[in-house]
XYZ file of C-alpha atoms in Angstrom:
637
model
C 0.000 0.000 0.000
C 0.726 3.426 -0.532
C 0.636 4.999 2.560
C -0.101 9.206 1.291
C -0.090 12.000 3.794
C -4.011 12.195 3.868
C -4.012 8.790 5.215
C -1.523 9.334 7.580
C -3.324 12.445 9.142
C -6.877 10.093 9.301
C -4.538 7.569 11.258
C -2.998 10.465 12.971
C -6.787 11.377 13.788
C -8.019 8.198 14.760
C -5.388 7.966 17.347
C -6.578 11.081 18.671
C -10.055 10.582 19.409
C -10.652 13.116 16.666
C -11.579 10.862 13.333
C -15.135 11.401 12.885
C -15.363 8.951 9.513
C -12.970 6.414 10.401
C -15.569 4.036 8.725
C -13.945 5.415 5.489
C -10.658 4.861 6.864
C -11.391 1.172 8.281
C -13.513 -1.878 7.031
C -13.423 -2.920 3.469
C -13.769 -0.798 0.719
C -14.373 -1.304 -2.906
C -11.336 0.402 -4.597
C -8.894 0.512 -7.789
C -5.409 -0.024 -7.486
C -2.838 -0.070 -10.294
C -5.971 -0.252 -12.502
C -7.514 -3.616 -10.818
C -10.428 -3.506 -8.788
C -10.966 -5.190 -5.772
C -11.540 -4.948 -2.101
C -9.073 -3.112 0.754
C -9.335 -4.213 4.219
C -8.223 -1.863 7.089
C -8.554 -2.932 10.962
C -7.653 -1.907 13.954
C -5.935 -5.023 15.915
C -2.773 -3.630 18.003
C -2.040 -6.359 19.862
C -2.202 -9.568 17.355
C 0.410 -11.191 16.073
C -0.873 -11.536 12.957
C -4.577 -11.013 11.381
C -5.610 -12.726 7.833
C -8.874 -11.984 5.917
C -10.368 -15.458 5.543
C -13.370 -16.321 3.675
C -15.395 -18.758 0.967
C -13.136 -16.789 -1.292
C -10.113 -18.776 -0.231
C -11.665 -21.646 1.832
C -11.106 -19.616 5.247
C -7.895 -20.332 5.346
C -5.718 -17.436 7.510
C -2.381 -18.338 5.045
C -3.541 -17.128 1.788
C -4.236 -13.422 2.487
C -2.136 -12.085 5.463
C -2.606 -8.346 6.163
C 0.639 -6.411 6.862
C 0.582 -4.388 9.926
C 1.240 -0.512 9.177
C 4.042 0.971 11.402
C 3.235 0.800 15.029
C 0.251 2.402 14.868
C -1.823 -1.057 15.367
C -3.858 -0.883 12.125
C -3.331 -3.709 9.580
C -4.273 -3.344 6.258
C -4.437 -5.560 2.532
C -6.055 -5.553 -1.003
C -7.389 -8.332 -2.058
C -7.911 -8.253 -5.973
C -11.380 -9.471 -7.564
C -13.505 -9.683 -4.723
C -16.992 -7.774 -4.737
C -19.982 -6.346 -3.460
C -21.218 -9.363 -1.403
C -18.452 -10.692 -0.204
C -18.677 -12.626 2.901
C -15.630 -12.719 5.185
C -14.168 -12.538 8.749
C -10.530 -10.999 10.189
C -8.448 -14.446 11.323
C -6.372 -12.871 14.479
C -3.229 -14.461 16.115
C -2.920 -13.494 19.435
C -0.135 -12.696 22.080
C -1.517 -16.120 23.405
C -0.845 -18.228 20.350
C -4.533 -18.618 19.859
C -6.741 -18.199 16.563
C -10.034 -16.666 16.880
C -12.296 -15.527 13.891
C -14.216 -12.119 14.421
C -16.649 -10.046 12.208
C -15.384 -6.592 10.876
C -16.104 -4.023 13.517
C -16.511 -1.510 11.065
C -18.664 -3.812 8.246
C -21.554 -2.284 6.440
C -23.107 -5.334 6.344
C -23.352 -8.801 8.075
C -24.710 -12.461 7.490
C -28.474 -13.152 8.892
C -28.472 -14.983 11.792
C -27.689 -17.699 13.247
C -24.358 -16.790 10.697
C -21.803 -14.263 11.768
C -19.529 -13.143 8.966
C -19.572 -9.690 7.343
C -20.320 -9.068 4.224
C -18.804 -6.424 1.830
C -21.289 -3.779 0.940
C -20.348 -0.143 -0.886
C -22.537 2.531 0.315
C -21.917 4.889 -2.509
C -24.687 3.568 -5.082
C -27.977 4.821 -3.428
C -29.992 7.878 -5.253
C -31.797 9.520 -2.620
C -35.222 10.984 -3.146
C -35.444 13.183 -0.416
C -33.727 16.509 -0.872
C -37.083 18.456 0.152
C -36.874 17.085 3.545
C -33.829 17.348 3.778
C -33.555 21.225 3.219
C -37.094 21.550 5.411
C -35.114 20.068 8.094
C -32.335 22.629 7.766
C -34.526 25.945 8.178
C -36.517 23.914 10.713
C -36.817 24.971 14.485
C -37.126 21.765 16.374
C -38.042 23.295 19.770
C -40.716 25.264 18.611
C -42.444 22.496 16.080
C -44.875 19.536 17.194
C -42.930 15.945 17.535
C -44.692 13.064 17.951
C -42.841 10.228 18.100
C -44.127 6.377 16.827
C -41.777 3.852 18.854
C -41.719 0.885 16.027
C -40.232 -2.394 16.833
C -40.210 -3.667 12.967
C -40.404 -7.394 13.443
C -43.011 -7.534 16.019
C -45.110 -4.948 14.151
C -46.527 -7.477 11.889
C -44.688 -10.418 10.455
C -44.734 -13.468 7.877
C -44.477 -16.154 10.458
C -42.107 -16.221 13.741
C -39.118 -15.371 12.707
C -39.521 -14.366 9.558
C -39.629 -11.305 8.963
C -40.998 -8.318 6.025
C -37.717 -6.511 4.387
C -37.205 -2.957 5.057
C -38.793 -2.051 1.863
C -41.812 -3.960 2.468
C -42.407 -2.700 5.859
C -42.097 1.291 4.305
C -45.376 -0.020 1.866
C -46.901 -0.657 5.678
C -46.011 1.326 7.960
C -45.290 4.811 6.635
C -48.600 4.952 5.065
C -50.260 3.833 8.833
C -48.063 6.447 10.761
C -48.903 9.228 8.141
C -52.521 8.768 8.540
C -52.261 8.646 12.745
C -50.520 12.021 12.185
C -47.466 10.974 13.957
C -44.242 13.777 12.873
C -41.588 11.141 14.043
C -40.973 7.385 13.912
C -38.174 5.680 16.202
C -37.478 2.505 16.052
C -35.556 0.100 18.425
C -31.751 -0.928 17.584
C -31.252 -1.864 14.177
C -27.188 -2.499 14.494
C -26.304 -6.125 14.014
C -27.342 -8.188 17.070
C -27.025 -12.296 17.305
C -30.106 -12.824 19.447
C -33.354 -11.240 18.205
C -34.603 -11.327 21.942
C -32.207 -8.647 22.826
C -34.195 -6.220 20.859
C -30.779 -4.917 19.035
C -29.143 -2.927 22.668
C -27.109 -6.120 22.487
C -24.816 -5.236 19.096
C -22.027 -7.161 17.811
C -22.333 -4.368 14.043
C -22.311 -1.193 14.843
C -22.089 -0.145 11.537
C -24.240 -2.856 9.990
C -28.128 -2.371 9.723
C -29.422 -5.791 10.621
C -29.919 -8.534 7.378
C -33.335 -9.644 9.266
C -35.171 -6.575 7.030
C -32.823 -6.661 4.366
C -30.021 -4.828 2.901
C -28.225 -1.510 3.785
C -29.686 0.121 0.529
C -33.296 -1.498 1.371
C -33.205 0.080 4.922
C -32.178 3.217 3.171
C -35.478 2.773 0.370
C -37.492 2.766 4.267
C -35.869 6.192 5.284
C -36.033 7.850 2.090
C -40.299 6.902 2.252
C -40.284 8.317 5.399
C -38.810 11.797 4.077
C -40.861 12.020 1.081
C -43.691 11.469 2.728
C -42.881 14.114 6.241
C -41.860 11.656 8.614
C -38.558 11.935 10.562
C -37.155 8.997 11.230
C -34.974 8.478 14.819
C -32.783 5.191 15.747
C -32.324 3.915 19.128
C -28.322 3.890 19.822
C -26.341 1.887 22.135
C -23.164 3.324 23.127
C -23.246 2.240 26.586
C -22.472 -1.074 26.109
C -21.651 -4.246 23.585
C -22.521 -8.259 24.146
C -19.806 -10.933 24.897
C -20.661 -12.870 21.856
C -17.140 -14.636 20.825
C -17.123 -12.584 16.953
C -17.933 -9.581 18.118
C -15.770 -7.102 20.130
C -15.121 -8.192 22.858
C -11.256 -8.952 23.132
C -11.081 -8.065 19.879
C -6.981 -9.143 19.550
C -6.909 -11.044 22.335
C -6.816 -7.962 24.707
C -8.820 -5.895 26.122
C -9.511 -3.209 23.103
C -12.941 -1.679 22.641
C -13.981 -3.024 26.708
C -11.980 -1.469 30.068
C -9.209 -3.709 31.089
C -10.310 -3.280 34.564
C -13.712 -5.490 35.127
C -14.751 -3.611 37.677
C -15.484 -0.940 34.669
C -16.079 -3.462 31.913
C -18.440 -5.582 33.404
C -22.243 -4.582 32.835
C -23.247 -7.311 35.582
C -27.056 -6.186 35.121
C -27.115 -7.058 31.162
C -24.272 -9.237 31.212
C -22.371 -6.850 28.823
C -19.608 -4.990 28.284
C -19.105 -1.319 28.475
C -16.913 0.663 25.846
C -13.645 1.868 26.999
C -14.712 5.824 26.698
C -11.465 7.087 27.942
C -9.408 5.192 24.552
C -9.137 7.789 21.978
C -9.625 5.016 18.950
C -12.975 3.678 20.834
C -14.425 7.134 21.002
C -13.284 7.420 17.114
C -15.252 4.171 16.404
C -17.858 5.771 18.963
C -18.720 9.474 17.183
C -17.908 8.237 13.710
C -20.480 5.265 14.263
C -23.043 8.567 15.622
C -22.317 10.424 12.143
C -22.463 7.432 10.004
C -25.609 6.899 10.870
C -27.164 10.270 10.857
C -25.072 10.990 7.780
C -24.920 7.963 5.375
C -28.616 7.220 6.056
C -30.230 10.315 6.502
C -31.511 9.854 10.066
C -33.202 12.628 11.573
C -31.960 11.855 15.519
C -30.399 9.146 17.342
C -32.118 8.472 20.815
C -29.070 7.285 23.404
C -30.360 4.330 25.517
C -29.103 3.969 28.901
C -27.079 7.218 29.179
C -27.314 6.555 33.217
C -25.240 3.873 32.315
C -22.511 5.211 31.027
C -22.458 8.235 33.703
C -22.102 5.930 36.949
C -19.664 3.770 37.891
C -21.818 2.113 39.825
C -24.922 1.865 37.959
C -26.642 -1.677 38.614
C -23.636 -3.235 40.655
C -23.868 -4.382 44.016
C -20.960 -2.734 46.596
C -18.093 -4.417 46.179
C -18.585 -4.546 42.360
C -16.944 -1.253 41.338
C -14.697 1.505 42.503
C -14.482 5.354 43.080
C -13.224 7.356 40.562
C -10.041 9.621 41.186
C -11.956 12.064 43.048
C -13.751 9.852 45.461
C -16.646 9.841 43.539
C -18.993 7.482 41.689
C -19.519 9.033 38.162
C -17.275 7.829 35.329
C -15.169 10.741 34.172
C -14.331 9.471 31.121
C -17.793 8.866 29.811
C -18.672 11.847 30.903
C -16.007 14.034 28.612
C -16.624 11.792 25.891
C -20.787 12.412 25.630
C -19.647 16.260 25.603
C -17.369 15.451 22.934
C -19.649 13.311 21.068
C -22.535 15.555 20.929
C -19.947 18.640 19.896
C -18.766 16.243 16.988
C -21.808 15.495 15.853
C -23.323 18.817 15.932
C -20.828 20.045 14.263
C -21.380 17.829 11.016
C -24.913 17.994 11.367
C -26.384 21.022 13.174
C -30.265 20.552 13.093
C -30.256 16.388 13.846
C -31.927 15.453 17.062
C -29.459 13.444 20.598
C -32.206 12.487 22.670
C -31.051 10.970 26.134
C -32.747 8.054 27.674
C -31.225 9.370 31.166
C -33.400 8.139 34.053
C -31.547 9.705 37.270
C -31.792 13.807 38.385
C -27.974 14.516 36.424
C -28.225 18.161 35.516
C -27.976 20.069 32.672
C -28.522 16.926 30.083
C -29.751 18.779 27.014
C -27.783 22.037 27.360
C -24.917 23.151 25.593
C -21.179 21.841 26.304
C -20.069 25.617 26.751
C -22.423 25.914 29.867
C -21.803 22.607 31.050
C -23.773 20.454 29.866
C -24.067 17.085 28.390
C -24.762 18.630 25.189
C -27.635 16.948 23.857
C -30.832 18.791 22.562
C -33.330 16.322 24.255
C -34.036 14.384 27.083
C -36.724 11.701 27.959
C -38.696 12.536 30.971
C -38.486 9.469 32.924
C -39.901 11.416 36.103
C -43.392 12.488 34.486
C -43.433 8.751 33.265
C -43.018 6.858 36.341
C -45.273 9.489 38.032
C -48.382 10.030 35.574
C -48.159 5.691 35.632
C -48.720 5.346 39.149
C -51.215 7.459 39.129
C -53.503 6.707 36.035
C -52.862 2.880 37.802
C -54.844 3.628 40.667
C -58.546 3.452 41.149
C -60.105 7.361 40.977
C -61.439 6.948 44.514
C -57.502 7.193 45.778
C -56.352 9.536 43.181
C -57.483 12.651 45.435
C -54.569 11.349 47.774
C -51.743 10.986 45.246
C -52.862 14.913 43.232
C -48.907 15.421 43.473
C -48.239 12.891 40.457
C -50.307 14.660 38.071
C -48.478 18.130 38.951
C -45.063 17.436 40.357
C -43.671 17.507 37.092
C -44.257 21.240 36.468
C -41.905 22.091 38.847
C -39.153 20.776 36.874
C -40.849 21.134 33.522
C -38.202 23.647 31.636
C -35.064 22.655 33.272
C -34.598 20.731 30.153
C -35.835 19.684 26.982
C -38.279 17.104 27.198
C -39.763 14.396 25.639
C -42.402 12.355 27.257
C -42.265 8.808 26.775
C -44.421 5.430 26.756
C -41.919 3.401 25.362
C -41.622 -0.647 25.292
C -40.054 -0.613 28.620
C -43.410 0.101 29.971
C -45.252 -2.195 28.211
C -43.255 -5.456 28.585
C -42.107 -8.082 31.354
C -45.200 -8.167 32.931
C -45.531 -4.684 33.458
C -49.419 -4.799 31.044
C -50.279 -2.807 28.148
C -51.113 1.086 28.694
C -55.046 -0.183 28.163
C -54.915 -2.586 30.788
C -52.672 -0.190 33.412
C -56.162 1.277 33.556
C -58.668 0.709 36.099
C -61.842 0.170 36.287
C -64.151 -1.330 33.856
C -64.119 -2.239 30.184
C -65.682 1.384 29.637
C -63.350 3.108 32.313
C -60.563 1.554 31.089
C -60.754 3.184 27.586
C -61.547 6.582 29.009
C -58.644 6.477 31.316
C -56.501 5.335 28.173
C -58.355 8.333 26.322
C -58.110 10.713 29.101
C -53.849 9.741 29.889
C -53.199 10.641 26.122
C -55.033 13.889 25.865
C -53.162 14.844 29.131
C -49.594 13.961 27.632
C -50.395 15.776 24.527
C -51.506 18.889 26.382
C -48.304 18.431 28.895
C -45.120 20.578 27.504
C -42.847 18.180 25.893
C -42.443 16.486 22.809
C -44.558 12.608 22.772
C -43.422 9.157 22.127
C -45.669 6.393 22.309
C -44.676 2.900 21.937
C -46.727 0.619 19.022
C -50.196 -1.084 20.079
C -51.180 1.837 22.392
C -52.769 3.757 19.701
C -55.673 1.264 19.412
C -55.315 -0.197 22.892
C -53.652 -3.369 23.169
C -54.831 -5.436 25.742
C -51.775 -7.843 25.667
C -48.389 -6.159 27.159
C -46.008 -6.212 24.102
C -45.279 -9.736 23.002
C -41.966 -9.584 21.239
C -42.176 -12.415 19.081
C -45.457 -11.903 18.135
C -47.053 -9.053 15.551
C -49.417 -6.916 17.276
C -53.296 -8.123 17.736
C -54.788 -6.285 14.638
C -57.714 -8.001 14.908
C -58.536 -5.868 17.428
C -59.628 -3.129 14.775
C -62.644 -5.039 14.193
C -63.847 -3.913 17.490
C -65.301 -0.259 17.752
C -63.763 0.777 21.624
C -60.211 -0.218 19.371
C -61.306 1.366 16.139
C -62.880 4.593 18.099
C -59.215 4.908 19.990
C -57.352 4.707 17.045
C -59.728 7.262 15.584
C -59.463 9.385 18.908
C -55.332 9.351 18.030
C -55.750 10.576 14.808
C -57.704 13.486 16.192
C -55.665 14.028 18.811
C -52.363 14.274 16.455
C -54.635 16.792 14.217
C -55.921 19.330 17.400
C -51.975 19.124 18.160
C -50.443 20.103 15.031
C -52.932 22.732 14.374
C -52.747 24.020 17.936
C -49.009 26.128 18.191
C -50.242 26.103 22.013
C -49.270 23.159 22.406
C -45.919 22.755 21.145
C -44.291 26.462 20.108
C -43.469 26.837 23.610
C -42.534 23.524 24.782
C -39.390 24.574 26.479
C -40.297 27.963 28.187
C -41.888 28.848 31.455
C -44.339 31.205 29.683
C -45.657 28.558 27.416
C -47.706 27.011 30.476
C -49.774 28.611 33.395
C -51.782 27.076 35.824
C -55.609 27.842 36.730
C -56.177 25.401 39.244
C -53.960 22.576 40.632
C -55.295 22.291 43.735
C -58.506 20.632 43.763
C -57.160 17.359 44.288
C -60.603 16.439 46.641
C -62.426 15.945 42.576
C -59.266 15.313 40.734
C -59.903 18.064 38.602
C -56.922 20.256 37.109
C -56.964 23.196 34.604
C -54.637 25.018 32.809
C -53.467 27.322 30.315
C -51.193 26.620 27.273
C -49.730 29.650 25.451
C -48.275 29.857 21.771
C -46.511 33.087 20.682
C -49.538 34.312 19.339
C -52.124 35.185 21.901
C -54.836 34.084 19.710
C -54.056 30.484 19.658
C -54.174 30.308 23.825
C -55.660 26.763 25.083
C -57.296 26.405 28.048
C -57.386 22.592 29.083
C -59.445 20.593 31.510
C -58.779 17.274 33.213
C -60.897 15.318 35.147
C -59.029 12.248 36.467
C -62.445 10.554 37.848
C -65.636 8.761 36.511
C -67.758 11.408 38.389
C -69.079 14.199 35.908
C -69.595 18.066 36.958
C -72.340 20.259 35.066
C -71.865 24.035 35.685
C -68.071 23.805 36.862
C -66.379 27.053 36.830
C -63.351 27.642 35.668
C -61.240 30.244 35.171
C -60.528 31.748 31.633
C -57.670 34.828 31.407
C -59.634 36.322 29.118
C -62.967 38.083 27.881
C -64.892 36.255 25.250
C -66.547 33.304 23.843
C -64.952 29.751 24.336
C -65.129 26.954 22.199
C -64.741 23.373 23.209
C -62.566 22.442 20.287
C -61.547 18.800 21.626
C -62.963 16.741 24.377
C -61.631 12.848 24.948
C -65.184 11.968 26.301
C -66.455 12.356 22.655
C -69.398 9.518 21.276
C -67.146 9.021 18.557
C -64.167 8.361 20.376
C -66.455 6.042 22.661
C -66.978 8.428 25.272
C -69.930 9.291 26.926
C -71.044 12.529 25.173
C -70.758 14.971 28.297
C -69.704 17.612 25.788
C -70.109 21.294 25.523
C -71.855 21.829 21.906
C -72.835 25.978 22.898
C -70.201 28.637 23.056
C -69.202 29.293 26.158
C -69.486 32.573 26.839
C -67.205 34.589 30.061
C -68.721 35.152 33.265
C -67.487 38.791 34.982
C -66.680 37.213 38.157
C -63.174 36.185 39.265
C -62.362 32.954 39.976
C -59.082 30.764 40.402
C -57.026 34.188 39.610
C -58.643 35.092 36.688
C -60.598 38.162 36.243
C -63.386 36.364 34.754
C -64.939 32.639 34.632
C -66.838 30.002 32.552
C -69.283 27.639 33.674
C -69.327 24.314 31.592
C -69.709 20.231 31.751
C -66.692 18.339 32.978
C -66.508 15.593 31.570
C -65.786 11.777 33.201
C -62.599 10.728 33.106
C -61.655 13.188 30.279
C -59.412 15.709 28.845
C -61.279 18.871 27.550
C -59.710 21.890 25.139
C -61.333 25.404 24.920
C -60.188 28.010 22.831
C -61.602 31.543 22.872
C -63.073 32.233 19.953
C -64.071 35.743 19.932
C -63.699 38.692 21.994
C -66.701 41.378 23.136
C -65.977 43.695 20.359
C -66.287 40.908 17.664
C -69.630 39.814 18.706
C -71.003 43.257 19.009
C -69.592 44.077 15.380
């Protein structure tokens, strides 16, 4: 090989921590050299003895192409001369040890379905994307002050041929993309597609991080789903796993017969809770691999946002071990340094190359500052899921209404802490799984009750500040909790408290993406006021959401019990008529038709700190919108 000066800067680079597309560095690569095309393998193996590239292409045998390691700097490199797209091979390594072991390319494109393990060679550079309109709309785009609703898609338990067989990517775009569109959801975000041996693990167990997974198909078919998305207004997020990797034996995990992409010292490697491995943040070539895996994604397939699982994870020392099973850090305390510095630099990396992409944390402890900048000191991501409102607004809806009165601080605890960061609030799979029951059947109460606490929950989360995710199934009320290897029960359409919830979501995805209210001012205090949080004795709330425009002001009403309320006053901050422009309790929506069809016009009286009231039905168990639609001076006109 000839080894020119811009390829001795990217190794330079890599070494450094600083290489954001060492995937262009490493891996194989269809090239020409000397005018004869072929494949050139690069890895990163600094403690073998000696690594081959074996394959069907020479009968796996390590003696017939031996890679020649490049200086000291631990990379080993070859051409191998008439071998193609589709290739399928594996790096033979020698170790210190004097043992052989056979591992898949940590930097393939593509990889073998499962139960095989070998990578397979796979250019990127062929696709011809479709979706240059998004793409720009995404660039003048302010995504703090624009609705997001998020679709949480598992793809092969979404509907399937038969167990374990699976749709391709570009079949499941023909489904899904046209179901999401019509729901009205902005986002989808679907669950780990890197590489991962055991479907079970749901893809946070990865042995290719740079490999979409061959269950759906190929990388170009995965990018045919994306593309779909864009051209028809849907962002499209991936679940990320940076926090840790599995043990399998081809994977990472003493990748040259050392410790190399894990800690040397267990005590940091060991994920004893998942049985995994965590990255070695503080090695400048791992966080290399790390932010260039970030950008490859976001960059080679046009992904709108990477959501971080487990961030806790990574920023403890001590997260899910037992005393004994870890140590202090050099200051005496339990978060990891190194992880720490590297998240900052990740998110600065990747911000950098792509300014207007979404880094959502999945950080479930009180760490500060998550989704502010680096330069204030932050972690630098632009979102964070709000695993506080979750685990609070779940207990509550849980209970039976008669105790609710004694638990009001769920339902408005989380407005104390609303805009100290940027929020999304989730019903993801982990709530919905291991026993934990479907969102329908959290509910209590009766077959009726059920679906108007399921009704009533959602219109509450949408009128919450925060962006939404909710996970697949809960839009038409599964009654089973998430069965993994199962599709979801479709059938269930056929029955009209199923139908009339998935119509109520549709609805409730239009009133929020015509309503500014209730998204333009996610992030600041002045986009939310209360009326009344106090009456926990009727588990009634009300409040005010505000847009930029004082014209598109909401008032919202929530009534967390069966018990309904004719001539309830409540307190408007303004003059006028008031329209009820969305109740959950609608007959449609298989409510009970407590609605209120005649303007509501403003009583002179103060009440709840407003200067003047209205008196209306409150619904049961329901979520009600009103929206002045007129002031004195326009009616008298």
């Amino acid at each position: 090989m000839v080894v020119n000066t811009a390829f001795e800067h990217d190794v330079y680079l890599f070494h450094q921590g600083n290489l954001r597309y060492s995937y262009q560095l490493l891996g194989a690569h269809a090239v020409t050299q000397n005018g004869v095309e072929g494949i050139r393998f690069a890895v990163w193996a600094p403690n073998a003895v000696q690594v081959s590239v074996v394959g069907i292409f020479n009968n796996w045998d390590g003696r017939e192409h031996q890679m020649v390691k490049l200086n000291d700097n631990g990379i080993w490199y070859t051409f191998i001369p008439g071998l193609e797209k589709g290739t399928i091979y594996k790096y033979e390594i020698l170790t210190a040890h004097g043992h052989l072991s056979l591992k898949a390319d940590p930097y393939a494109f593509s990889s073998e379905l499962r139960p095989n393990t070998a990578s397979v060679v796979y250019p990127l550079e062929s696709y011809d994307w479709g979706d240059g309109e998004w793409m720009k709309h995404r660039q003048e785009t302010n995504l703090y002050e624009s609705p997001m609703s998020i679709y949480e898609l598992h793809l092969g338990s979404w509907k399937y041929i038969e167990e374990e067989v699976f749709y391709t990517y570009r079949e499941y775009a023909d489904m899904v993309i046209p179901y999401v569109k019509e729901l009205g959801y902005t986002h989808i975000e679907l669950l780990p597609l890197t590489e991962h041996p055991f479907d079970r693990s749901w893809g946070y167990q990865a042995t290719g991080y740079f490999a979409v997974t061959s269950r759906y198909g190929t990388p170009d078919d995965f990018r045919y789903f994306v593309d779909q998305c864009h051209q028809n207004g849907i962002g499209v997020i991936l679940d990320w796993v940076p926090g840790h990797f599995c043990k399998d034996q081809h994977g990472l995990r003493r990748f040259d017969g050392e410790p190399l992409y894990e800690y040397s010292n267990p005590s940091k490697a060991e994920k004893t809770q998942w049985g995994t491995l965590t990255f070695d943040f503080g090695r400048n070539e791992v966080q290399s691999f790390l932010i260039s895996n970030a950008i490859y994604w976001l960059k080679e397939y046009h992904l709108d946002g990477l959501r971080v699982d487990a961030v806790a994870s990574m920023l403890y020392l001590d997260f899910g071990k037992e005393e004994g099973e870890w140590e202090l850090n050099e200051y005496g305390g339990r978060e990891n340094i190194e992880a720490v510095a590297f998240i900052k630099k990740m998110n600065e990396a990747i911000f950098e190359e792509l300014p207007n992409v979404l880094m959502m944390a999945e950080e479930s402890t009180s760490w500060p500052l998550v989704s502010a900048p680096t330069y204030i000191g932050g972690l630098g991501f632009n979102y964070k899921w709000n695993m506080g409102w979750m685990n609070d607004m779940l207990k509550y809806i849980e209970m039976d209404p008669i105790h609710r009165k004694y638990h009001h601080n769920l339902i408005t605890f989380s407005l104390f802490y609303a805009f100290s960061e940027n929020f999304v609030l989730p019903i993801s799979h982990d709530e919905v799984v291991h026993g934990k029951k479907s969102l329908l059947n959290k509910m209590p109460g009766d077959y009726w009750q059920k679906f108007a606490n399921l009704r009533a929950f959602l219109a509450f989360m949408y009128a919450h500040p925060g962006k939404k995710l909710l996970f697949m199934g809960s839009e038409f009320g599964q009654f089973d909790e998430w069965k993994d290897m199962e599709d979801l029960d479709w059938e269930l359409l056929d029955y009209d408290s199923h139908a009339s919830t998935l119509e109520f979501m549709k609805q409730i995805h239009k009133l929020y993406k015509d309503m500014p209210a209730l998204w333009e001012l996610d992030h600041e205090q002045e986009g939310f006021e209360w009326i009344d949080p106090h009456n926990y004795e009727q588990s009634v709330i009300s409040f005010v959401r505000n847009s930029r425009s004082s014209n598109d002001q909401l008032v919202v009403v929530c009534n967390f019990t069966p018990q309904v309320h004719h001539d309830y006053k409540v307190g408007v901050p303004k003059v006028g008529s008031y329209k009820e422009v969305f109740t959950s309790d609608a007959t449609h929506f298989g409510g009970s038709g407590q609605t209120n069809g005649r303007l509501l016009e403003t009583i002179p009286e103060p009440w709840q700190g407003q200067n003047q009231h209205v008196s209306m039905t409150i619904p049961p168990l329901a979520v009600s919108f009103l929206k002045r639609t007129s002031t004195p001076k326009e009616e008298n006109a």
